[in-house]
């Protein structure tokens, strides 16, 4: 297994099979495990010389904790006809339009999807990613003007551990699933990352600038703490 390469297998955890992804990392000093809420499974990170067997031993040691965390995960929300998917925190129903053309788009509180059923999930995801790119890019540009900074670029990605990030070169990246969260949550996450363009830390000046850029720090942090795991189960 190469560095950062993932191999996945099904492993019994207290009588139920669960997906376990093994990840090799040269930066890992010891074996670790975490729950992946997006996939509803387990990730075991192995240092270069650690064996898969050692990773499974760690899993067995914490089997009760892992089973409890897996059972507490929100229900997955796949993109299927009739599914209710939040956009800006407001539920929209997926409605197929088999004879239509144009992929997928939103009208009122519906996500209309054209084409054959096997393309529906991908087209809904593409639609939401497109909306996320438009919304978060515009929001970042607006807040950057207020802060007197300029991002190198804004990317929308399928991130699993962070809602947003700011790279040293000024690139901002956001999880596309933020488009499913209420607008005040989007506002806070973007404001937080734009503030990092000036302060690459979490010191007093950083938080002072963040609070100039967004008024939703406390409410949005609380919302993500409660609803973030469910957000990662969408799609």
XYZ file of C-alpha atoms in Angstrom:
235
model
C 0.000 0.000 0.000
C 1.475 3.361 -1.079
C 1.329 6.584 0.934
C -2.257 7.909 1.219
C -3.565 4.946 -0.795
C -6.868 3.556 0.493
C -7.907 -0.073 0.506
C -11.341 -0.944 1.830
C -12.813 -4.154 3.166
C -15.827 -5.218 5.198
C -15.022 -6.110 8.809
C -17.387 -7.384 11.525
C -17.941 -4.879 14.344
C -20.036 -6.314 17.158
C -21.820 -8.680 14.793
C -22.466 -6.244 11.940
C -20.264 -5.731 8.877
C -18.796 -2.261 8.516
C -16.576 -0.781 5.767
C -13.012 -0.239 6.959
C -10.621 1.870 4.863
C -6.895 1.380 5.508
C -4.788 4.453 4.752
C -0.986 4.429 4.713
C 0.687 7.709 5.747
C 4.387 8.515 6.072
C 3.445 11.333 8.456
C 1.631 9.071 10.912
C 3.624 8.326 14.067
C 1.178 5.707 15.317
C -1.881 3.774 14.225
C -5.125 5.705 14.541
C -8.756 5.148 13.737
C -11.653 7.491 13.114
C -15.232 7.365 11.939
C -15.907 8.621 8.419
C -19.426 10.113 8.620
C -19.653 10.626 4.861
C -19.101 6.948 4.063
C -20.615 5.559 7.254
C -17.477 3.542 7.928
C -14.096 3.460 9.658
C -10.716 4.804 8.560
C -7.574 3.205 10.000
C -4.392 5.187 9.358
C -1.175 3.149 9.347
C 2.412 4.436 9.709
C 4.816 3.171 7.031
C 5.832 -0.022 8.843
C 2.577 -0.844 10.642
C 0.639 -3.880 9.482
C -3.016 -4.244 8.603
C -3.233 -6.813 11.417
C -2.055 -4.193 13.923
C -4.739 -1.823 12.645
C -7.425 -4.452 13.103
C -6.124 -5.118 16.631
C -6.642 -1.441 17.481
C -10.152 -1.647 16.045
C -10.935 -4.679 18.196
C -9.669 -2.858 21.285
C -12.114 -0.006 20.637
C -14.868 -2.104 19.090
C -17.602 -0.993 21.499
C -16.777 2.697 20.960
C -16.710 2.242 17.181
C -20.047 0.395 17.170
C -21.620 3.158 19.267
C -20.340 5.896 16.924
C -21.496 4.039 13.803
C -24.955 3.509 15.294
C -25.206 7.227 16.096
C -24.482 8.353 12.528
C -27.370 10.109 10.775
C -29.202 8.180 8.076
C -27.656 8.464 4.624
C -29.534 10.666 2.144
C -28.863 9.368 -1.385
C -30.030 11.283 -4.436
C -33.132 9.331 -5.473
C -36.466 10.314 -7.022
C -38.689 11.851 -4.343
C -35.837 12.416 -1.880
C -35.974 15.640 0.119
C -32.626 17.415 -0.178
C -31.869 20.682 1.648
C -30.632 23.617 -0.422
C -29.711 26.684 1.677
C -31.290 24.726 4.545
C -34.677 24.470 2.807
C -35.909 21.051 1.689
C -36.279 20.501 -2.064
C -37.771 17.379 -3.620
C -35.963 15.574 -6.442
C -38.346 15.216 -9.382
C -37.301 13.332 -12.532
C -38.216 14.862 -15.897
C -37.208 11.963 -18.183
C -38.194 13.673 -21.434
C -36.573 16.993 -20.561
C -33.160 18.339 -21.488
C -30.546 20.333 -19.606
C -29.291 18.095 -16.812
C -30.580 19.261 -13.427
C -31.727 22.603 -12.071
C -33.853 24.099 -9.309
C -37.329 25.522 -9.751
C -39.174 26.627 -6.638
C -38.607 23.865 -4.111
C -37.905 21.151 -6.665
C -34.694 19.781 -8.139
C -35.676 18.824 -11.679
C -33.548 16.134 -13.306
C -33.664 15.116 -16.959
C -32.479 11.952 -18.654
C -32.285 8.279 -17.749
C -32.593 7.124 -14.105
C -28.985 5.932 -13.950
C -27.763 9.519 -14.475
C -29.986 11.089 -11.808
C -27.637 10.947 -8.818
C -24.664 12.372 -10.722
C -26.743 15.140 -12.264
C -28.146 16.226 -8.896
C -24.632 16.267 -7.445
C -23.350 18.297 -10.418
C -26.206 20.774 -9.972
C -25.466 21.272 -6.266
C -21.732 21.583 -6.865
C -22.390 24.230 -9.507
C -24.630 26.167 -7.144
C -22.049 25.858 -4.368
C -19.296 27.162 -6.642
C -21.374 30.167 -7.684
C -22.571 31.019 -4.181
C -19.323 30.476 -2.274
C -17.139 32.165 -4.884
C -19.346 35.261 -4.878
C -19.471 35.299 -1.078
C -15.683 34.974 -0.817
C -15.158 37.812 -3.307
C -17.509 40.082 -1.359
C -15.849 39.381 1.989
C -12.361 39.641 0.522
C -13.157 43.169 -0.673
C -14.247 44.111 2.847
C -11.061 42.626 4.307
C -8.789 44.203 1.697
C -7.402 40.850 0.556
C -7.487 38.834 -2.655
C -7.796 35.035 -2.755
C -5.645 33.288 -5.351
C -8.653 31.179 -6.331
C -11.736 29.551 -4.815
C -12.307 25.822 -5.159
C -15.265 23.651 -4.264
C -14.312 20.109 -3.284
C -15.698 16.915 -1.783
C -13.937 17.373 1.556
C -14.742 15.043 4.451
C -12.985 16.569 7.467
C -13.138 20.360 6.995
C -15.868 22.695 5.759
C -13.315 25.147 4.445
C -9.591 25.775 4.247
C -7.103 28.485 3.301
C -3.802 27.387 1.791
C -0.563 29.383 2.273
C -0.730 30.438 -1.388
C -4.129 32.092 -0.818
C -6.291 29.340 -2.317
C -9.645 28.972 -0.565
C -11.426 25.610 -0.656
C -14.902 24.725 0.542
C -16.973 21.573 0.885
C -19.716 21.574 -1.762
C -22.227 20.279 0.791
C -22.245 23.736 2.382
C -24.843 24.614 -0.268
C -27.202 22.353 1.698
C -26.674 24.335 4.916
C -28.544 27.544 5.811
C -27.105 30.725 4.342
C -25.897 32.017 7.723
C -23.697 28.900 8.022
C -22.226 29.487 4.566
C -21.631 33.124 5.525
C -19.644 32.149 8.621
C -17.505 29.452 6.989
C -16.552 31.758 4.116
C -15.868 34.667 6.467
C -13.671 32.424 8.624
C -11.540 31.305 5.689
C -11.275 34.783 4.144
C -9.969 36.061 7.496
C -7.176 33.492 7.185
C -5.963 35.308 4.080
C -4.724 38.009 6.448
C -4.069 35.960 9.601
C -2.936 32.337 9.188
C -3.677 31.528 12.815
C -6.513 31.669 15.319
C -5.231 34.582 17.356
C -7.102 37.637 18.579
C -6.628 39.609 15.356
C -7.966 36.698 13.325
C -11.143 36.417 15.393
C -11.607 40.185 15.383
C -11.478 40.206 11.578
C -13.761 37.150 11.357
C -16.381 38.920 13.436
C -16.127 41.961 11.155
C -16.786 39.725 8.154
C -19.639 37.660 9.598
C -22.099 38.044 12.456
C -22.881 34.325 12.649
C -19.872 32.724 14.342
C -21.668 31.356 17.414
C -24.902 30.301 15.705
C -23.147 28.721 12.718
C -20.632 26.832 14.857
C -23.494 25.451 16.934
C -25.450 24.478 13.808
C -22.482 22.621 12.323
C -21.828 20.873 15.617
C -25.384 19.550 15.620
C -26.132 19.053 11.921
C -22.702 18.702 10.337
C -22.636 14.872 10.461
C -25.980 14.738 8.626
C -24.653 17.170 6.019
C -21.816 14.756 5.232
C -24.335 11.952 4.621
C -25.994 13.794 1.727
C -25.397 12.419 -1.754
